[in-house]
Amino acid sequence: MNPYLITPSIIASDFTRLGEELAACESAGADWIHVDVMDGHFVPTITVGPLFVEACRRATKLPLDAHLMVTNPDQQLEVFAKAGADRLTVHVETCPNLTQTIERIKSLGCKAGVTLNPSTPASALDAVLPLVDLVLVMSVNPGYSGQKFMPEMIGKVAEIRNKLNALRSQAFLQVDGGMAIDTLPLMHSAGANVFVVGNFAFKHPLGVGEAVRLLRGCVPA
Ligand code: ZN
């Protein structure tokens, strides 16, 4: 078992070669495939939906980790579960009854994650921390790929790590946004153990395999 997980964000890949990109992630030893779903409403950009998740499902055996940046995720949970997502992560800002949403995700046979925008305080998650399988901290404002890492989010990761430890929770603590070999170690030492990587993985001149190898080696043992 790797000490921390690497989850390439497939929307940063070359969609004309989706099957090859997923195969490259698999042979690079990526742990999950992260799918950034954006609806053009909760966030300004539109990316991909359930048909894309279904295509990924046919092309890889790796767990599919869908991050739903959408208004009304409750209406979309079933279709993403049926498309083959293994993990569904919803934004606290979009769920009027977050506990119910988490229970629904679990009843669909998926692992339930929760996330929050950079401007939302960690305390917004307090009520659901005991229920979730994963907490995702956004280290950029959601909506675009390739944004700059926000160092202010290191403290938020540390705060949530303390809360999870106090609950003796085994939930993953994931970070999404601006992850590379200089930023990953900062979030790792704050307590994160799952890292979404976009451009660093897919735009690396030596390919995704070398990128994942560098990310695995960037935290001193
Ligand atoms: Zn994401």
PDB file of C-alpha atoms and ligand atoms in Angstrom:
ATOM      1  CA  MET A   1       0.000   0.000   0.000  1.00  0.00           C
ATOM      2  CA  ASN A   2       1.387   3.392  -0.948  1.00  0.00           C
ATOM      3  CA  PRO A   3       1.688   5.892   1.926  1.00  0.00           C
ATOM      4  CA  TYR A   4      -0.482   8.321  -0.048  1.00  0.00           C
ATOM      5  CA  LEU A   5      -2.692   8.072  -3.103  1.00  0.00           C
ATOM      6  CA  ILE A   6      -2.281   9.770  -6.475  1.00  0.00           C
ATOM      7  CA  THR A   7      -5.507  10.425  -8.390  1.00  0.00           C
ATOM      8  CA  PRO A   8      -4.971  11.940 -11.859  1.00  0.00           C
ATOM      9  CA  SER A   9      -7.684  14.357 -12.942  1.00  0.00           C
ATOM     10  CA  ILE A  10      -8.708  12.908 -16.277  1.00  0.00           C
ATOM     11  CA  ILE A  11     -10.190  16.160 -17.602  1.00  0.00           C
ATOM     12  CA  ALA A  12      -6.589  17.394 -18.009  1.00  0.00           C
ATOM     13  CA  SER A  13      -5.869  14.509 -20.403  1.00  0.00           C
ATOM     14  CA  ASP A  14      -6.118  14.357 -24.209  1.00  0.00           C
ATOM     15  CA  PHE A  15      -9.698  13.202 -24.854  1.00  0.00           C
ATOM     16  CA  THR A  16      -8.842  12.034 -28.362  1.00  0.00           C
ATOM     17  CA  ARG A  17      -6.702   9.390 -26.654  1.00  0.00           C
ATOM     18  CA  LEU A  18      -8.834   8.715 -23.592  1.00  0.00           C
ATOM     19  CA  GLY A  19      -8.292   4.952 -23.541  1.00  0.00           C
ATOM     20  CA  GLU A  20      -4.509   5.336 -23.873  1.00  0.00           C
ATOM     21  CA  GLU A  21      -4.401   8.045 -21.203  1.00  0.00           C
ATOM     22  CA  LEU A  22      -6.293   5.811 -18.776  1.00  0.00           C
ATOM     23  CA  ALA A  23      -4.026   2.868 -19.595  1.00  0.00           C
ATOM     24  CA  ALA A  24      -0.990   5.087 -18.978  1.00  0.00           C
ATOM     25  CA  CYS A  25      -2.412   6.079 -15.568  1.00  0.00           C
ATOM     26  CA  GLU A  26      -2.943   2.427 -14.744  1.00  0.00           C
ATOM     27  CA  SER A  27       0.572   1.388 -15.683  1.00  0.00           C
ATOM     28  CA  ALA A  28       1.983   4.424 -13.861  1.00  0.00           C
ATOM     29  CA  GLY A  29       0.428   3.038 -10.674  1.00  0.00           C
ATOM     30  CA  ALA A  30      -2.195   5.739 -10.211  1.00  0.00           C
ATOM     31  CA  ASP A  31      -4.604   4.802  -7.438  1.00  0.00           C
ATOM     32  CA  TRP A  32      -7.902   6.273  -8.649  1.00  0.00           C
ATOM     33  CA  ILE A  33      -9.081   8.342 -11.596  1.00  0.00           C
ATOM     34  CA  HIS A  34     -10.543  11.697 -10.544  1.00  0.00           C
ATOM     35  CA  VAL A  35     -13.326  13.085 -12.755  1.00  0.00           C
ATOM     36  CA  ASP A  36     -14.063  16.807 -12.376  1.00  0.00           C
ATOM     37  CA  VAL A  37     -17.708  17.257 -13.308  1.00  0.00           C
ATOM     38  CA  MET A  38     -18.634  20.937 -13.829  1.00  0.00           C
ATOM     39  CA  ASP A  39     -22.067  22.155 -14.868  1.00  0.00           C
ATOM     40  CA  GLY A  40     -21.570  25.768 -16.004  1.00  0.00           C
ATOM     41  CA  HIS A  41     -23.836  26.882 -13.156  1.00  0.00           C
ATOM     42  CA  PHE A  42     -22.286  26.071  -9.775  1.00  0.00           C
ATOM     43  CA  VAL A  43     -18.967  26.801 -11.519  1.00  0.00           C
ATOM     44  CA  PRO A  44     -18.507  28.817 -14.725  1.00  0.00           C
ATOM     45  CA  THR A  45     -17.079  25.993 -16.829  1.00  0.00           C
ATOM     46  CA  ILE A  46     -18.794  22.948 -18.336  1.00  0.00           C
ATOM     47  CA  THR A  47     -16.672  19.792 -18.474  1.00  0.00           C
ATOM     48  CA  VAL A  48     -18.026  16.257 -18.611  1.00  0.00           C
ATOM     49  CA  GLY A  49     -20.995  14.252 -17.414  1.00  0.00           C
ATOM     50  CA  PRO A  50     -22.142  10.689 -16.866  1.00  0.00           C
ATOM     51  CA  LEU A  51     -21.531   9.563 -20.467  1.00  0.00           C
ATOM     52  CA  PHE A  52     -17.865  10.390 -19.988  1.00  0.00           C
ATOM     53  CA  VAL A  53     -17.749   8.485 -16.679  1.00  0.00           C
ATOM     54  CA  GLU A  54     -19.293   5.526 -18.486  1.00  0.00           C
ATOM     55  CA  ALA A  55     -16.603   5.708 -21.193  1.00  0.00           C
ATOM     56  CA  CYS A  56     -13.893   5.771 -18.518  1.00  0.00           C
ATOM     57  CA  ARG A  57     -15.573   2.814 -16.811  1.00  0.00           C
ATOM     58  CA  ARG A  58     -15.272   0.761 -19.996  1.00  0.00           C
ATOM     59  CA  ALA A  59     -11.601   1.711 -20.403  1.00  0.00           C
ATOM     60  CA  THR A  60     -10.175   1.181 -16.897  1.00  0.00           C
ATOM     61  CA  LYS A  61     -10.545  -0.948 -13.793  1.00  0.00           C
ATOM     62  CA  LEU A  62      -9.217   1.817 -11.545  1.00  0.00           C
ATOM     63  CA  PRO A  63     -11.750   3.283  -9.097  1.00  0.00           C
ATOM     64  CA  LEU A  64     -13.540   6.316 -10.567  1.00  0.00           C
ATOM     65  CA  ASP A  65     -13.700   9.258  -8.180  1.00  0.00           C
ATOM     66  CA  ALA A  66     -16.326  11.743  -9.372  1.00  0.00           C
ATOM     67  CA  HIS A  67     -16.178  15.273  -7.960  1.00  0.00           C
ATOM     68  CA  LEU A  68     -19.559  16.850  -8.620  1.00  0.00           C
ATOM     69  CA  MET A  69     -19.239  20.611  -9.029  1.00  0.00           C
ATOM     70  CA  VAL A  70     -22.911  20.916  -9.905  1.00  0.00           C
ATOM     71  CA  THR A  71     -26.018  22.635  -8.607  1.00  0.00           C
ATOM     72  CA  ASN A  72     -28.528  20.069  -7.300  1.00  0.00           C
ATOM     73  CA  PRO A  73     -26.193  17.057  -7.089  1.00  0.00           C
ATOM     74  CA  ASP A  74     -29.006  15.118  -5.401  1.00  0.00           C
ATOM     75  CA  GLN A  75     -30.700  14.829  -8.788  1.00  0.00           C
ATOM     76  CA  GLN A  76     -27.550  13.408 -10.402  1.00  0.00           C
ATOM     77  CA  LEU A  77     -26.271  10.856  -7.884  1.00  0.00           C
ATOM     78  CA  GLU A  78     -28.027   7.842  -9.323  1.00  0.00           C
ATOM     79  CA  VAL A  79     -27.018   8.495 -12.913  1.00  0.00           C
ATOM     80  CA  PHE A  80     -23.344   8.845 -11.922  1.00  0.00           C
ATOM     81  CA  ALA A  81     -23.505   5.690  -9.816  1.00  0.00           C
ATOM     82  CA  LYS A  82     -25.052   3.808 -12.741  1.00  0.00           C
ATOM     83  CA  ALA A  83     -22.384   5.194 -15.074  1.00  0.00           C
ATOM     84  CA  GLY A  84     -19.808   3.390 -12.946  1.00  0.00           C
ATOM     85  CA  ALA A  85     -18.504   5.954 -10.457  1.00  0.00           C
ATOM     86  CA  ASP A  86     -17.122   4.264  -7.331  1.00  0.00           C
ATOM     87  CA  ARG A  87     -16.868   7.429  -5.283  1.00  0.00           C
ATOM     88  CA  LEU A  88     -19.102  10.519  -5.356  1.00  0.00           C
ATOM     89  CA  THR A  89     -18.007  13.768  -3.742  1.00  0.00           C
ATOM     90  CA  VAL A  90     -20.471  16.631  -3.301  1.00  0.00           C
ATOM     91  CA  HIS A  91     -20.017  20.265  -2.299  1.00  0.00           C
ATOM     92  CA  VAL A  92     -21.466  21.382   1.025  1.00  0.00           C
ATOM     93  CA  GLU A  93     -22.536  24.593  -0.758  1.00  0.00           C
ATOM     94  CA  THR A  94     -24.901  22.611  -3.004  1.00  0.00           C
ATOM     95  CA  CYS A  95     -26.579  20.271  -0.504  1.00  0.00           C
ATOM     96  CA  PRO A  96     -29.410  21.645   1.659  1.00  0.00           C
ATOM     97  CA  ASN A  97     -29.520  18.342   3.551  1.00  0.00           C
ATOM     98  CA  LEU A  98     -25.982  17.043   3.451  1.00  0.00           C
ATOM     99  CA  THR A  99     -26.556  14.110   5.796  1.00  0.00           C
ATOM    100  CA  GLN A 100     -29.340  12.832   3.583  1.00  0.00           C
ATOM    101  CA  THR A 101     -27.187  13.258   0.469  1.00  0.00           C
ATOM    102  CA  ILE A 102     -24.374  11.230   2.036  1.00  0.00           C
ATOM    103  CA  GLU A 103     -26.759   8.455   3.043  1.00  0.00           C
ATOM    104  CA  ARG A 104     -28.136   8.401  -0.500  1.00  0.00           C
ATOM    105  CA  ILE A 105     -24.641   8.072  -2.006  1.00  0.00           C
ATOM    106  CA  LYS A 106     -23.942   5.121   0.283  1.00  0.00           C
ATOM    107  CA  SER A 107     -27.269   3.491  -0.549  1.00  0.00           C
ATOM    108  CA  LEU A 108     -26.260   3.622  -4.219  1.00  0.00           C
ATOM    109  CA  GLY A 109     -23.209   1.512  -3.351  1.00  0.00           C
ATOM    110  CA  CYS A 110     -20.663   4.343  -3.656  1.00  0.00           C
ATOM    111  CA  LYS A 111     -18.182   5.807  -1.221  1.00  0.00           C
ATOM    112  CA  ALA A 112     -19.333   9.227  -0.040  1.00  0.00           C
ATOM    113  CA  GLY A 113     -17.132  12.303  -0.068  1.00  0.00           C
ATOM    114  CA  VAL A 114     -17.732  15.891   0.850  1.00  0.00           C
ATOM    115  CA  THR A 115     -15.916  19.031  -0.219  1.00  0.00           C
ATOM    116  CA  LEU A 116     -15.942  22.775   0.218  1.00  0.00           C
ATOM    117  CA  ASN A 117     -14.845  25.859  -1.665  1.00  0.00           C
ATOM    118  CA  PRO A 118     -11.786  27.790  -0.434  1.00  0.00           C
ATOM    119  CA  SER A 119     -14.043  30.502   1.032  1.00  0.00           C
ATOM    120  CA  THR A 120     -16.184  28.034   3.013  1.00  0.00           C
ATOM    121  CA  PRO A 121     -14.908  27.409   6.559  1.00  0.00           C
ATOM    122  CA  ALA A 122     -13.966  23.879   7.617  1.00  0.00           C
ATOM    123  CA  SER A 123     -16.619  24.055  10.355  1.00  0.00           C
ATOM    124  CA  ALA A 124     -19.301  23.757   7.640  1.00  0.00           C
ATOM    125  CA  LEU A 125     -18.452  20.036   7.530  1.00  0.00           C
ATOM    126  CA  ASP A 126     -18.503  19.321  11.265  1.00  0.00           C
ATOM    127  CA  ALA A 127     -21.896  17.606  11.341  1.00  0.00           C
ATOM    128  CA  VAL A 128     -21.049  15.124   8.579  1.00  0.00           C
ATOM    129  CA  LEU A 129     -17.386  14.337   9.307  1.00  0.00           C
ATOM    130  CA  PRO A 130     -18.297  11.131  11.180  1.00  0.00           C
ATOM    131  CA  LEU A 131     -20.321   9.907   8.170  1.00  0.00           C
ATOM    132  CA  VAL A 132     -18.017  10.416   5.200  1.00  0.00           C
ATOM    133  CA  ASP A 133     -15.402   8.232   3.513  1.00  0.00           C
ATOM    134  CA  LEU A 134     -13.490  11.213   2.152  1.00  0.00           C
ATOM    135  CA  VAL A 135     -13.053  14.941   2.682  1.00  0.00           C
ATOM    136  CA  LEU A 136     -11.763  16.973  -0.245  1.00  0.00           C
ATOM    137  CA  VAL A 137     -10.126  20.346   0.330  1.00  0.00           C
ATOM    138  CA  MET A 138     -10.113  22.592  -2.733  1.00  0.00           C
ATOM    139  CA  SER A 139      -6.748  24.333  -2.931  1.00  0.00           C
ATOM    140  CA  VAL A 140      -7.890  26.492  -5.861  1.00  0.00           C
ATOM    141  CA  ASN A 141     -11.286  28.048  -6.580  1.00  0.00           C
ATOM    142  CA  PRO A 142     -13.192  25.360  -8.451  1.00  0.00           C
ATOM    143  CA  GLY A 143     -14.093  25.853 -12.088  1.00  0.00           C
ATOM    144  CA  TYR A 144     -10.901  25.869 -14.124  1.00  0.00           C
ATOM    145  CA  SER A 145      -7.972  23.556 -14.657  1.00  0.00           C
ATOM    146  CA  GLY A 146      -4.402  24.785 -14.236  1.00  0.00           C
ATOM    147  CA  GLN A 147      -4.912  27.328 -11.433  1.00  0.00           C
ATOM    148  CA  LYS A 148      -2.342  28.390  -8.891  1.00  0.00           C
ATOM    149  CA  PHE A 149      -2.190  26.609  -5.544  1.00  0.00           C
ATOM    150  CA  MET A 150      -3.538  28.631  -2.570  1.00  0.00           C
ATOM    151  CA  PRO A 151      -1.105  28.213   0.371  1.00  0.00           C
ATOM    152  CA  GLU A 152      -3.812  29.498   2.762  1.00  0.00           C
ATOM    153  CA  MET A 153      -5.454  26.083   2.352  1.00  0.00           C
ATOM    154  CA  ILE A 154      -2.602  24.304   4.189  1.00  0.00           C
ATOM    155  CA  GLY A 155      -4.124  25.420   7.489  1.00  0.00           C
ATOM    156  CA  LYS A 156      -7.544  24.162   6.448  1.00  0.00           C
ATOM    157  CA  VAL A 157      -6.122  20.712   5.703  1.00  0.00           C
ATOM    158  CA  ALA A 158      -4.423  20.653   9.113  1.00  0.00           C
ATOM    159  CA  GLU A 159      -7.662  21.717  10.819  1.00  0.00           C
ATOM    160  CA  ILE A 160      -9.681  18.953   9.130  1.00  0.00           C
ATOM    161  CA  ARG A 161      -6.920  16.394   9.826  1.00  0.00           C
ATOM    162  CA  ASN A 162      -7.175  17.235  13.549  1.00  0.00           C
ATOM    163  CA  LYS A 163     -10.944  16.850  13.478  1.00  0.00           C
ATOM    164  CA  LEU A 164     -10.763  13.495  11.671  1.00  0.00           C
ATOM    165  CA  ASN A 165      -8.144  12.250  14.122  1.00  0.00           C
ATOM    166  CA  ALA A 166     -10.261  13.352  17.078  1.00  0.00           C
ATOM    167  CA  LEU A 167     -13.129  11.275  15.637  1.00  0.00           C
ATOM    168  CA  ARG A 168     -10.731   8.365  14.970  1.00  0.00           C
ATOM    169  CA  SER A 169     -12.019   8.562  11.402  1.00  0.00           C
ATOM    170  CA  GLN A 170     -10.324   6.564   8.668  1.00  0.00           C
ATOM    171  CA  ALA A 171     -11.700   8.905   5.985  1.00  0.00           C
ATOM    172  CA  PHE A 172      -9.336   9.963   3.251  1.00  0.00           C
ATOM    173  CA  LEU A 173      -8.259  13.598   3.203  1.00  0.00           C
ATOM    174  CA  GLN A 174      -7.877  14.651  -0.416  1.00  0.00           C
ATOM    175  CA  VAL A 175      -6.526  17.849  -1.959  1.00  0.00           C
ATOM    176  CA  ASP A 176      -7.483  19.151  -5.411  1.00  0.00           C
ATOM    177  CA  GLY A 177      -5.871  22.083  -7.195  1.00  0.00           C
ATOM    178  CA  GLY A 178      -2.348  23.064  -8.122  1.00  0.00           C
ATOM    179  CA  MET A 179      -0.704  19.847  -6.942  1.00  0.00           C
ATOM    180  CA  ALA A 180       2.880  19.318  -8.117  1.00  0.00           C
ATOM    181  CA  ILE A 181       6.148  18.167  -6.570  1.00  0.00           C
ATOM    182  CA  ASP A 182       6.611  21.463  -4.690  1.00  0.00           C
ATOM    183  CA  THR A 183       3.050  21.742  -3.280  1.00  0.00           C
ATOM    184  CA  LEU A 184       2.219  18.090  -2.550  1.00  0.00           C
ATOM    185  CA  PRO A 185       4.734  17.794   0.339  1.00  0.00           C
ATOM    186  CA  LEU A 186       3.193  20.865   2.034  1.00  0.00           C
ATOM    187  CA  MET A 187      -0.287  19.344   1.975  1.00  0.00           C
ATOM    188  CA  HIS A 188       1.070  15.918   2.937  1.00  0.00           C
ATOM    189  CA  SER A 189       2.729  17.304   6.058  1.00  0.00           C
ATOM    190  CA  ALA A 190      -0.532  19.097   6.919  1.00  0.00           C
ATOM    191  CA  GLY A 191      -2.260  15.697   6.905  1.00  0.00           C
ATOM    192  CA  ALA A 192      -3.646  15.070   3.417  1.00  0.00           C
ATOM    193  CA  ASN A 193      -3.229  11.568   2.001  1.00  0.00           C
ATOM    194  CA  VAL A 194      -4.895  11.681  -1.443  1.00  0.00           C
ATOM    195  CA  PHE A 195      -3.721  14.076  -4.157  1.00  0.00           C
ATOM    196  CA  VAL A 196      -5.547  15.072  -7.321  1.00  0.00           C
ATOM    197  CA  VAL A 197      -3.084  15.964 -10.069  1.00  0.00           C
ATOM    198  CA  GLY A 198      -4.087  17.537 -13.356  1.00  0.00           C
ATOM    199  CA  ASN A 199      -1.634  19.330 -15.572  1.00  0.00           C
ATOM    200  CA  PHE A 200       1.404  18.088 -13.670  1.00  0.00           C
ATOM    201  CA  ALA A 201       0.460  14.532 -14.666  1.00  0.00           C
ATOM    202  CA  PHE A 202      -0.912  14.975 -18.162  1.00  0.00           C
ATOM    203  CA  LYS A 203       1.229  17.825 -19.458  1.00  0.00           C
ATOM    204  CA  HIS A 204       4.512  16.450 -18.120  1.00  0.00           C
ATOM    205  CA  PRO A 205       7.066  16.328 -20.948  1.00  0.00           C
ATOM    206  CA  LEU A 206       8.175  12.832 -19.898  1.00  0.00           C
ATOM    207  CA  GLY A 207       4.618  11.506 -19.651  1.00  0.00           C
ATOM    208  CA  VAL A 208       2.228  10.524 -16.912  1.00  0.00           C
ATOM    209  CA  GLY A 209       4.351   7.571 -15.765  1.00  0.00           C
ATOM    210  CA  GLU A 210       7.307   9.775 -14.907  1.00  0.00           C
ATOM    211  CA  ALA A 211       5.001  12.390 -13.353  1.00  0.00           C
ATOM    212  CA  VAL A 212       3.482   9.819 -10.990  1.00  0.00           C
ATOM    213  CA  ARG A 213       6.957   8.507 -10.120  1.00  0.00           C
ATOM    214  CA  LEU A 214       8.085  12.041  -9.225  1.00  0.00           C
ATOM    215  CA  LEU A 215       4.955  12.643  -7.135  1.00  0.00           C
ATOM    216  CA  ARG A 216       5.519   9.375  -5.246  1.00  0.00           C
ATOM    217  CA  GLY A 217       9.087  10.398  -4.502  1.00  0.00           C
ATOM    218  CA  CYS A 218       8.587  14.040  -3.531  1.00  0.00           C
ATOM    219  CA  VAL A 219       7.835  13.419   0.164  1.00  0.00           C
ATOM    220  CA  PRO A 220      10.919  12.514   2.214  1.00  0.00           C
ATOM    221  CA  ALA A 221      10.514   9.001   3.693  1.00  0.00           C
TER     222      ALA A 221
HETATM  223 ZN    ZN B   1     -11.785  17.672  -8.424  1.00  0.00          ZN
END
